[in-house]
mmCIF file of C-alpha atoms in Angstrom:
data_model
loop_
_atom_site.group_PDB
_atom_site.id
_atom_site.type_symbol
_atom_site.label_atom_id
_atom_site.label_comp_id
_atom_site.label_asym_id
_atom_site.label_seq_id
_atom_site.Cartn_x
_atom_site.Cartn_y
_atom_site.Cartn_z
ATOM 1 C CA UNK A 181 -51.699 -10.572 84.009
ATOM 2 C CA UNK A 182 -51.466 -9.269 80.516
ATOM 3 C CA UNK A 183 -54.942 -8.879 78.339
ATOM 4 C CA UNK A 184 -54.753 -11.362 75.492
ATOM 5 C CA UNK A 185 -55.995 -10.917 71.915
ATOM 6 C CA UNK A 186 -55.551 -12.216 68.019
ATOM 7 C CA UNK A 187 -54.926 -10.636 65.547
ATOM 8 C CA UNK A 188 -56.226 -10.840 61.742
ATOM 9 C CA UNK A 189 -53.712 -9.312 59.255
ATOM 10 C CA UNK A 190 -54.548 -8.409 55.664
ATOM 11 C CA UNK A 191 -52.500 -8.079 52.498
ATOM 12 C CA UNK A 192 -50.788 -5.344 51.078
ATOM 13 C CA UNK A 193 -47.258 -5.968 49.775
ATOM 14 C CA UNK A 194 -44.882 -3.581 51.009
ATOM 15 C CA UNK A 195 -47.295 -1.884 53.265
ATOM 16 C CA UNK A 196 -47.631 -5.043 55.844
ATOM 17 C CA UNK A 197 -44.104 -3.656 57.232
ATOM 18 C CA UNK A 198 -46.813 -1.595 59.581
ATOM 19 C CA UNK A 199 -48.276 -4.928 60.463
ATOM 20 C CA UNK A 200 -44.760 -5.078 62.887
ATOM 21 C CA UNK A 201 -45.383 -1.548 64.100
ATOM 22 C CA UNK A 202 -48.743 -2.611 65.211
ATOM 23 C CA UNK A 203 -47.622 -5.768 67.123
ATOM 24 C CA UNK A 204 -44.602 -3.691 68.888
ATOM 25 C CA UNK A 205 -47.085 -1.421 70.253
ATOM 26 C CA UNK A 206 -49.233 -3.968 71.370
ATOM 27 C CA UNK A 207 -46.079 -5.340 72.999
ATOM 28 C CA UNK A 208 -45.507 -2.572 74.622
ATOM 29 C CA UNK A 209 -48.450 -2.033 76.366
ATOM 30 C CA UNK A 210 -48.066 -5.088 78.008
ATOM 31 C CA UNK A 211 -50.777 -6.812 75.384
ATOM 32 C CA UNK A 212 -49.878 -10.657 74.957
ATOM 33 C CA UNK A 213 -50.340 -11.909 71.396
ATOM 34 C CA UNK A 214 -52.271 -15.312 71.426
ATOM 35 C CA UNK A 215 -52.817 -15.984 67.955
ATOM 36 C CA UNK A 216 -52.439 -14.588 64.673
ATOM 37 C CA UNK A 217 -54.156 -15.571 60.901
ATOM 38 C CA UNK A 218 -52.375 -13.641 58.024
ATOM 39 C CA UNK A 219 -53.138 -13.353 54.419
ATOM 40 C CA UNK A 220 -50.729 -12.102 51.785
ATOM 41 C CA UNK A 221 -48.301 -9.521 53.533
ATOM 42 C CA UNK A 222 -50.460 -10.092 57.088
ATOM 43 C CA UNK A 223 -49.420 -13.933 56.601
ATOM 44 C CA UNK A 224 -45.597 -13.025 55.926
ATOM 45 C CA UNK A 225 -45.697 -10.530 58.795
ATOM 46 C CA UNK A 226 -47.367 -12.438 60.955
ATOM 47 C CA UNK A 227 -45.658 -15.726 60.775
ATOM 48 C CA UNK A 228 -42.326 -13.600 61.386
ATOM 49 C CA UNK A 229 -44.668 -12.069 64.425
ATOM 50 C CA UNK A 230 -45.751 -15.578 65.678
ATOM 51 C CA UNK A 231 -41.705 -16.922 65.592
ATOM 52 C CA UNK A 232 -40.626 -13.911 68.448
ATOM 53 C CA UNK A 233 -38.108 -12.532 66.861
ATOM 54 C CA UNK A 234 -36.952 -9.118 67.642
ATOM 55 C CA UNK A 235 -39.519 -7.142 65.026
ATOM 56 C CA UNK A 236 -37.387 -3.613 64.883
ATOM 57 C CA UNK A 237 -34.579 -6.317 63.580
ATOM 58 C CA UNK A 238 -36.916 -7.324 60.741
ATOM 59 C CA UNK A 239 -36.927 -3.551 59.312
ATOM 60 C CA UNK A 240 -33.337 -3.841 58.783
ATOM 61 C CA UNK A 241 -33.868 -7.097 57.149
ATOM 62 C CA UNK A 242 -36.045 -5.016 54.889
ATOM 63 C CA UNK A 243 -33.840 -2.546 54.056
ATOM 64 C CA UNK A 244 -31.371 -4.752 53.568
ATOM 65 C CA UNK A 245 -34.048 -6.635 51.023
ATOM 66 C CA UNK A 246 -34.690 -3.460 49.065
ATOM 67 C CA UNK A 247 -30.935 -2.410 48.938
ATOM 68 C CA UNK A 248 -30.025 -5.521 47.153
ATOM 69 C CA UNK A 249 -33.083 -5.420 44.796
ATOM 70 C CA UNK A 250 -33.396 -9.196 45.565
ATOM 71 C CA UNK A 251 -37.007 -9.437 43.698
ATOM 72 C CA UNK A 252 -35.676 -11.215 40.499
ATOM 73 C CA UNK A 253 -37.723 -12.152 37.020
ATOM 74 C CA UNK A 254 -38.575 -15.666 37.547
ATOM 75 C CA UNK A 255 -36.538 -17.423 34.142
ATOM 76 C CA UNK A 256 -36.894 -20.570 36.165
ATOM 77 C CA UNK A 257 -39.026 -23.693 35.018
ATOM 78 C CA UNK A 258 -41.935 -23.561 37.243
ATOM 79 C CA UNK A 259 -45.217 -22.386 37.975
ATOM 80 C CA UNK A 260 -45.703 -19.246 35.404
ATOM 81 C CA UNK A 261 -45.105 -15.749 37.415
ATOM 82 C CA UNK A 262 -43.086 -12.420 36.839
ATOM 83 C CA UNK A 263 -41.488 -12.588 39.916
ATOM 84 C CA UNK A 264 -39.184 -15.304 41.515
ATOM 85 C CA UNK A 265 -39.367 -15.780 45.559
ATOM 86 C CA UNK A 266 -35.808 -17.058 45.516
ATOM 87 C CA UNK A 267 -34.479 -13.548 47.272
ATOM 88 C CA UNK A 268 -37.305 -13.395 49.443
ATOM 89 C CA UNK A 269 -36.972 -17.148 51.265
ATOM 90 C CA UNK A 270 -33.448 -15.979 51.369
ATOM 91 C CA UNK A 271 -34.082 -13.141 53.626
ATOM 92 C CA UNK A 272 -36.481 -14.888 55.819
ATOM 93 C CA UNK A 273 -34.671 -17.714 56.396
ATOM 94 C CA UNK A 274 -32.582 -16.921 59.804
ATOM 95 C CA UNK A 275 -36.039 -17.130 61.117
ATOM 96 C CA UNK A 276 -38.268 -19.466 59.425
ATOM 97 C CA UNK A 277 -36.341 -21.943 57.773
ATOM 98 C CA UNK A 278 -36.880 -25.465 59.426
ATOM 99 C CA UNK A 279 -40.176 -24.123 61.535
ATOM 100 C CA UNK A 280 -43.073 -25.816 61.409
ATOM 101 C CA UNK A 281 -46.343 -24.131 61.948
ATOM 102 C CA UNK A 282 -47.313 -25.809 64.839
ATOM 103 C CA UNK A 283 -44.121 -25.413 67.008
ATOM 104 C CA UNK A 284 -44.311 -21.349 66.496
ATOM 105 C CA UNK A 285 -44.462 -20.000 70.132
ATOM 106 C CA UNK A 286 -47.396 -18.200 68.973
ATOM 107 C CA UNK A 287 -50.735 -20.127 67.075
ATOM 108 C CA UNK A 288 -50.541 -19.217 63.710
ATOM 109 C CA UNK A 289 -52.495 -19.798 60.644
ATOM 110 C CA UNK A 290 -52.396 -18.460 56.866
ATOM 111 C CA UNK A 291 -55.026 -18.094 53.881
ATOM 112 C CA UNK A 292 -54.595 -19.188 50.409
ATOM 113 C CA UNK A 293 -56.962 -19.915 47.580
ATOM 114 C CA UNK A 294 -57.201 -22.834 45.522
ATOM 115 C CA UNK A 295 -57.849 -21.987 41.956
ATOM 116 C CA UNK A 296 -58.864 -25.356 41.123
ATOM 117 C CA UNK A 297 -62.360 -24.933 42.935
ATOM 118 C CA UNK A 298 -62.364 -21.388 44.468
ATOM 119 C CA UNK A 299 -62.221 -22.409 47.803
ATOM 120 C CA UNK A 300 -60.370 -20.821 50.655
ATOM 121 C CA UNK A 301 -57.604 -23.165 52.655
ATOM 122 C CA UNK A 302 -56.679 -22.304 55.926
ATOM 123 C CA UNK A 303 -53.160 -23.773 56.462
ATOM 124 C CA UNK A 304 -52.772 -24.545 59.949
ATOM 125 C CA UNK A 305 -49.826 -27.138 59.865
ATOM 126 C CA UNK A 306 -46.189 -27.676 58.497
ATOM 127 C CA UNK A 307 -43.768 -25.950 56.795
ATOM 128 C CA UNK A 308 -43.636 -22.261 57.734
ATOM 129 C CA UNK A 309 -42.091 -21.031 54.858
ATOM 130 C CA UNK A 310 -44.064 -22.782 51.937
ATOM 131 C CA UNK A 311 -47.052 -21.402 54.020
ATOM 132 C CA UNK A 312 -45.678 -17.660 53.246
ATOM 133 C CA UNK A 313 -44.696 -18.747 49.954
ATOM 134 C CA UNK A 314 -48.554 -19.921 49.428
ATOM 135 C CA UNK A 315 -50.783 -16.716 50.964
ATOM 136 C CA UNK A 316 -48.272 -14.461 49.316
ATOM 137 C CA UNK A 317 -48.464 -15.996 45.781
ATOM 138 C CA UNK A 318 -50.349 -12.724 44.134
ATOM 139 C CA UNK A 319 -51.735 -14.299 40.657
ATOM 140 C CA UNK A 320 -49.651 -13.352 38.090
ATOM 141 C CA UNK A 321 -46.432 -11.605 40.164
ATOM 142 C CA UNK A 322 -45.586 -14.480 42.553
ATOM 143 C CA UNK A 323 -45.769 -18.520 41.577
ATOM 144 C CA UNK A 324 -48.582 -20.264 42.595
ATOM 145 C CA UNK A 325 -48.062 -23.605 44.894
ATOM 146 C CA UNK A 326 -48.666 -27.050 44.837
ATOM 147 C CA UNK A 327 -50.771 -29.171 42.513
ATOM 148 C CA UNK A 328 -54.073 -27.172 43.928
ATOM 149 C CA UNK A 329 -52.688 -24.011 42.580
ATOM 150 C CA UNK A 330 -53.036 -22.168 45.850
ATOM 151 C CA UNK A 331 -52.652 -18.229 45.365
ATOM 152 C CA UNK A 332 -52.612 -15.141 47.664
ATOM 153 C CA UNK A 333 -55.684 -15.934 50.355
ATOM 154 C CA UNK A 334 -56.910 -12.667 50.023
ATOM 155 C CA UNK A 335 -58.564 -12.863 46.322
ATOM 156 C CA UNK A 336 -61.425 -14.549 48.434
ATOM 157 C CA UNK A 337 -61.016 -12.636 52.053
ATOM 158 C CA UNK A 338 -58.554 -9.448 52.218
ATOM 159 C CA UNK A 339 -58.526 -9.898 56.151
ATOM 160 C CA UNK A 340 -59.172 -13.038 57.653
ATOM 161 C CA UNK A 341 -61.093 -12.074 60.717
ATOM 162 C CA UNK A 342 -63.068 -15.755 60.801
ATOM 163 C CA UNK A 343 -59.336 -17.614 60.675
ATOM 164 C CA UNK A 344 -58.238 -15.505 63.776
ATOM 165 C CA UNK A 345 -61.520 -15.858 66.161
ATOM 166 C CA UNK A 346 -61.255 -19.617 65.567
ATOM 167 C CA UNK A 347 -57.654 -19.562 67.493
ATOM 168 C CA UNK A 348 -59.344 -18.627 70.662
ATOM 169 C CA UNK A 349 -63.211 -17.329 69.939
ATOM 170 C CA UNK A 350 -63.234 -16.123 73.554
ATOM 171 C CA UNK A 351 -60.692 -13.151 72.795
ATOM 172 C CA UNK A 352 -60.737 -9.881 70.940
ATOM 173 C CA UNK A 353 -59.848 -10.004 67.107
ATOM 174 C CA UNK A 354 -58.097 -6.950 66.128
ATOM 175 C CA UNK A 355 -57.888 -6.527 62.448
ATOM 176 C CA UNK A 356 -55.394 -4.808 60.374
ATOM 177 C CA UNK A 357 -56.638 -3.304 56.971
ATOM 178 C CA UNK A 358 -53.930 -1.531 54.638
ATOM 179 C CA UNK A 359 -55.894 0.153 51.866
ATOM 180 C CA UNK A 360 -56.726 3.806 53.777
ATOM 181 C CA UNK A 361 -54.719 6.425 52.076
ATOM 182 C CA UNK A 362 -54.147 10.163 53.169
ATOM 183 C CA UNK A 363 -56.693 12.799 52.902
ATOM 184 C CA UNK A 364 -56.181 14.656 49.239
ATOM 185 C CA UNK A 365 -54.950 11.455 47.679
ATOM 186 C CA UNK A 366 -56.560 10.634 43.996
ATOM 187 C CA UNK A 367 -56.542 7.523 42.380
ATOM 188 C CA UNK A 368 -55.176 8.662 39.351
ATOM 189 C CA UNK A 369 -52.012 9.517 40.824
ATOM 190 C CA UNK A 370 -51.542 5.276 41.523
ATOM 191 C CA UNK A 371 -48.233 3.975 40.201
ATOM 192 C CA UNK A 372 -47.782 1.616 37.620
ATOM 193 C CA UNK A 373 -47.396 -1.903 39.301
ATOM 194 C CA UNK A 374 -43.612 -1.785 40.125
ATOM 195 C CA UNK A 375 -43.062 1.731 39.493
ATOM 196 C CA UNK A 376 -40.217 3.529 41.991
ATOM 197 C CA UNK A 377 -39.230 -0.545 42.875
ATOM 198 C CA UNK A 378 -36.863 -3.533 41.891
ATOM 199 C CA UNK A 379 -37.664 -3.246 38.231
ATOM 200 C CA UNK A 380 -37.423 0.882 38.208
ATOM 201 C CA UNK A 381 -35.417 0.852 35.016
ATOM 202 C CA UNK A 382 -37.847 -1.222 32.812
ATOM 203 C CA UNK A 383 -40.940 -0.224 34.828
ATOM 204 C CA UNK A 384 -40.289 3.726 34.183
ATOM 205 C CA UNK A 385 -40.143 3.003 29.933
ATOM 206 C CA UNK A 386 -43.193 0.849 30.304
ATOM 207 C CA UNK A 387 -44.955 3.759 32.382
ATOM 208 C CA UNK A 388 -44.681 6.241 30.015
ATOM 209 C CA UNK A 389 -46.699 3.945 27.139
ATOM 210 C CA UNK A 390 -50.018 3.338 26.653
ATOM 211 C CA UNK A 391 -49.499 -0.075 28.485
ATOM 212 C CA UNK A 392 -48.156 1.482 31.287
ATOM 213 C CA UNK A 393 -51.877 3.703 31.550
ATOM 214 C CA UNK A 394 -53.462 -0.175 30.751
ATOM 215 C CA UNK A 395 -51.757 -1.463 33.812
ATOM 216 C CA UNK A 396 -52.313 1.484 36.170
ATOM 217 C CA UNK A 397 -55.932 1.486 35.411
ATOM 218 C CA UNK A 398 -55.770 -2.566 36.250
ATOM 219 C CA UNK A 399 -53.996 -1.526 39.751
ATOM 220 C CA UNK A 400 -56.903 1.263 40.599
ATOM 221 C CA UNK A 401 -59.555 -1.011 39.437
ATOM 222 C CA UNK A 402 -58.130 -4.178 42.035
ATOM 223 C CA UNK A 403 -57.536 -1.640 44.802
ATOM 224 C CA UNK A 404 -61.130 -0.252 44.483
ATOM 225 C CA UNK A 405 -62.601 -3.903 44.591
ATOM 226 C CA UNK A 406 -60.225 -4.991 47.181
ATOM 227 C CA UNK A 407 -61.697 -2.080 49.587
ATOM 228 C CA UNK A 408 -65.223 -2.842 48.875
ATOM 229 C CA UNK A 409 -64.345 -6.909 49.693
ATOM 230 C CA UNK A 410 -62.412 -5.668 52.835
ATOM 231 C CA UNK A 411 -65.300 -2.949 53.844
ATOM 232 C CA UNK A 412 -67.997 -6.061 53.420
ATOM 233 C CA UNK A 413 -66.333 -8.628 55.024
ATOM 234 C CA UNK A 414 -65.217 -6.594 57.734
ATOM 235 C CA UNK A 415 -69.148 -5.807 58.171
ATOM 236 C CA UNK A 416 -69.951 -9.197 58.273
ATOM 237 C CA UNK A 417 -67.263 -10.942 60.373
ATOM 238 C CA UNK A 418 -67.323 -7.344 63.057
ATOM 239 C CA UNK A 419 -63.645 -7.201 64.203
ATOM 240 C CA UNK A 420 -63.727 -5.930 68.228
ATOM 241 C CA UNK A 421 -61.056 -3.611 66.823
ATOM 242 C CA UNK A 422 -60.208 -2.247 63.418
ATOM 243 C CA UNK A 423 -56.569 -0.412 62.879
ATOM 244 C CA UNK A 424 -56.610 1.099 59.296
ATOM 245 C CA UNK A 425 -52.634 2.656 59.063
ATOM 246 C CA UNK A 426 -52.079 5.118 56.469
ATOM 247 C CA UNK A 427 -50.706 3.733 53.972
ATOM 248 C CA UNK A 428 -52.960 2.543 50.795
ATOM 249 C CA UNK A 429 -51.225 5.354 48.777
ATOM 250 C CA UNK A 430 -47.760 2.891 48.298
ATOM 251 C CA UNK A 431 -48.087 0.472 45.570
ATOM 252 C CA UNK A 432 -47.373 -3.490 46.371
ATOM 253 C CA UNK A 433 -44.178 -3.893 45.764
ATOM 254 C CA UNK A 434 -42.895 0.131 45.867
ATOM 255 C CA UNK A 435 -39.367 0.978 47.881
ATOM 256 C CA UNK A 436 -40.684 2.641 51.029
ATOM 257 C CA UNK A 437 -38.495 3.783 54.071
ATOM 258 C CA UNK A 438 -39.382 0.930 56.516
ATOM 259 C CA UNK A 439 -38.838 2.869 59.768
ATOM 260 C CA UNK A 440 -42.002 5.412 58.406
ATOM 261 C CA UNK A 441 -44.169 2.248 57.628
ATOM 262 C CA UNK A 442 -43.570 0.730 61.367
ATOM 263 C CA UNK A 443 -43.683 4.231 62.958
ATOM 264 C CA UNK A 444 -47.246 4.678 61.084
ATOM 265 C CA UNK A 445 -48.579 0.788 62.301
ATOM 266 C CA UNK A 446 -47.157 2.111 65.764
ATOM 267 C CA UNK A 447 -49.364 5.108 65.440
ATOM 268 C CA UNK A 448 -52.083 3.518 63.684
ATOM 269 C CA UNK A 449 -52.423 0.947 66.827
ATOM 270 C CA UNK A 450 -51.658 3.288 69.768
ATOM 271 C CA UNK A 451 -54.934 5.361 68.432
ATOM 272 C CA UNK A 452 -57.243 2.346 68.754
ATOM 273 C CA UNK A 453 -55.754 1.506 72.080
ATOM 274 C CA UNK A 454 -58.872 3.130 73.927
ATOM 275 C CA UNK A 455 -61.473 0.869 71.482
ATOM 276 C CA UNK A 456 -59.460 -2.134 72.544
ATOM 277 C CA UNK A 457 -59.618 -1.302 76.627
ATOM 278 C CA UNK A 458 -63.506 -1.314 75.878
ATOM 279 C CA UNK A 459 -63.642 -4.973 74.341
ATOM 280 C CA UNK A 460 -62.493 -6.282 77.205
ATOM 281 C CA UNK A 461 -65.611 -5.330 78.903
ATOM 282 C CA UNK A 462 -67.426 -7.400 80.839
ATOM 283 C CA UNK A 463 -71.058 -7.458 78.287
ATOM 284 C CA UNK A 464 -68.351 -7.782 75.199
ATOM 285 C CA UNK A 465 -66.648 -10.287 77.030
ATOM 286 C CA UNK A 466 -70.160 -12.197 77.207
ATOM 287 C CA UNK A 467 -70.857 -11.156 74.163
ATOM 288 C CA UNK A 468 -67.856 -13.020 72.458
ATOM 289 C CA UNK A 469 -68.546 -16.348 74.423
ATOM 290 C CA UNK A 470 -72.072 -16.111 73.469
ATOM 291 C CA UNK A 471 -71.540 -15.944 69.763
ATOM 292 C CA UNK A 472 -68.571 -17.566 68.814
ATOM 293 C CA UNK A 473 -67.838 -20.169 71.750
ATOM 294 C CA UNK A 474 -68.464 -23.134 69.307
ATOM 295 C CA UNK A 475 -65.900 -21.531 66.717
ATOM 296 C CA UNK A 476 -62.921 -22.331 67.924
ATOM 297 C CA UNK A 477 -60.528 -24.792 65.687
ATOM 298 C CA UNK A 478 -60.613 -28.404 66.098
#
């Protein structure tokens, strides 16, 4: 009988395309998937991840995506953002349009924040797609939703390891975390927000002005408290099995060959494969039950 385990997904923009590299070699070593909690990227990834669908499929749909430079400006009358999500719902549609939440084949849940009163909401029912529309919503880029302005989950917890043990407490939680960059890499060499994306033309004036060095120094200053969040919640909630990719040197929304960021999730997981045999020892086993037993969502 397969071994079962959840998985918590954190944000990242583009780089959650190694979130589906991750799952296909988990997959493929014969691992069932029993739950997954996503925030940002994780929760776009993952509710594609929780619907089945064929996840080597979904790189094309990315490519496709970046081809057609289908981020727009949002001109539209809503909630105030740079971005619309119009060309994103478009692209996920085929497989999440009409879905609710609870009728995925595999338990789902995603994060968002409410910046009415700080709090995080765990959305555990309903529409699929405003869900991904919700933990995706990155303050100032993507439009907020609904009359609690809920934003990206991960302003409050970058990878929601708590969300994922309370699918099934009893099972490992294997975490995803997408800020580790290659060895040599400096911070100063960070694009611009944008830079080498859908906006290249504009983005490439703007970089080369003194706003340009504002907004790159507001980039490295969110990635460096993002990793310090991640690194301290990750301490306290204790994942059974952290999988850091390399790929925290691409900027949010940067065009990236999608075959490299799957291949490097693929890699990423099949290295941790040995740390995830051991959780499914008999004194971890015990050790889950013990702790977390009376965790597990209502």
């Amino acid at each position: 009988m397969a071994k079962e385990i959840v998985l918590a997904l954190g944000g990242g923009g583009v780089r959650g395309i190694a979130h589906l590299g991750i799952a296909q070699c988990l997959l493929d070593k014969k691992y069932k998937i029993a739950g997954i909690a996503g925030t940002s990227a994780g929760g776009l990834f993952g509710a594609v991840i929780a619907a089945k669908v064929n996840l080597r499929e979904i790189c094309e749909v990315v490519d496709n995506f970046f081809k057609h430079s289908s981020f727009k400006a949002n001109l539209g009358s809503g909630p105030l953002s740079l971005i619309s999500t119009e060309g994103l719902e478009k692209s996920l549609e085929p497989y999440l349009k009409g879905k609710n939440i609870e009728d995925l084949p595999i338990p789902f849940v995603a994060t968002a924040v409410s910046l009415k009163n700080g709090e995080e909401i765990v959305l555990r029912q309903g529409d699929v797609m405003k869900a991904v529309m919700t933990t995706i919503a990155i303050p100032g880029f993507f439009p907020s939703q609904g009359e609690d302005i809920l934003v990206d989950g991960g302003v409050l917890d970058p990878v929601p390891v708590e969300p994922a043990r309370s699918l099934n407490p009893r099972l490992p939680v294997v975490a995803v975390v997408l800020n580790k960059r290659p060895a040599g890499f400096q911070l100063a060499d960070t694009k611009v927000p944008l830079e080498d994306s859908f906006f290249e033309p504009i983005v490439n004036v703007v970089s080369r002005t003194r706003l340009g060095e504002l907004l790159r120094h507001l980039s490295i200053t969110v990635d460096v408290v993002n990793k310090q969040m991640s690194n301290l919640r990750l301490e306290l909630s204790q994942p059974d099995v952290l999988v850091e990719p390399i790929v925290g040197h691409f900027s949010l929304l940067q065009k990236v060959d999608s075959k490299e960021m799957f291949d490097e999730g693929y890699r990423a997981m099949q290295n941790e494969l040995p740390t995830l045999e051991k959780s499914f020892s008999l004194i971890n086993s015990f050790t889950r039950i013990r702790k977390y037993s009376g965790k597990r969502q209502q």
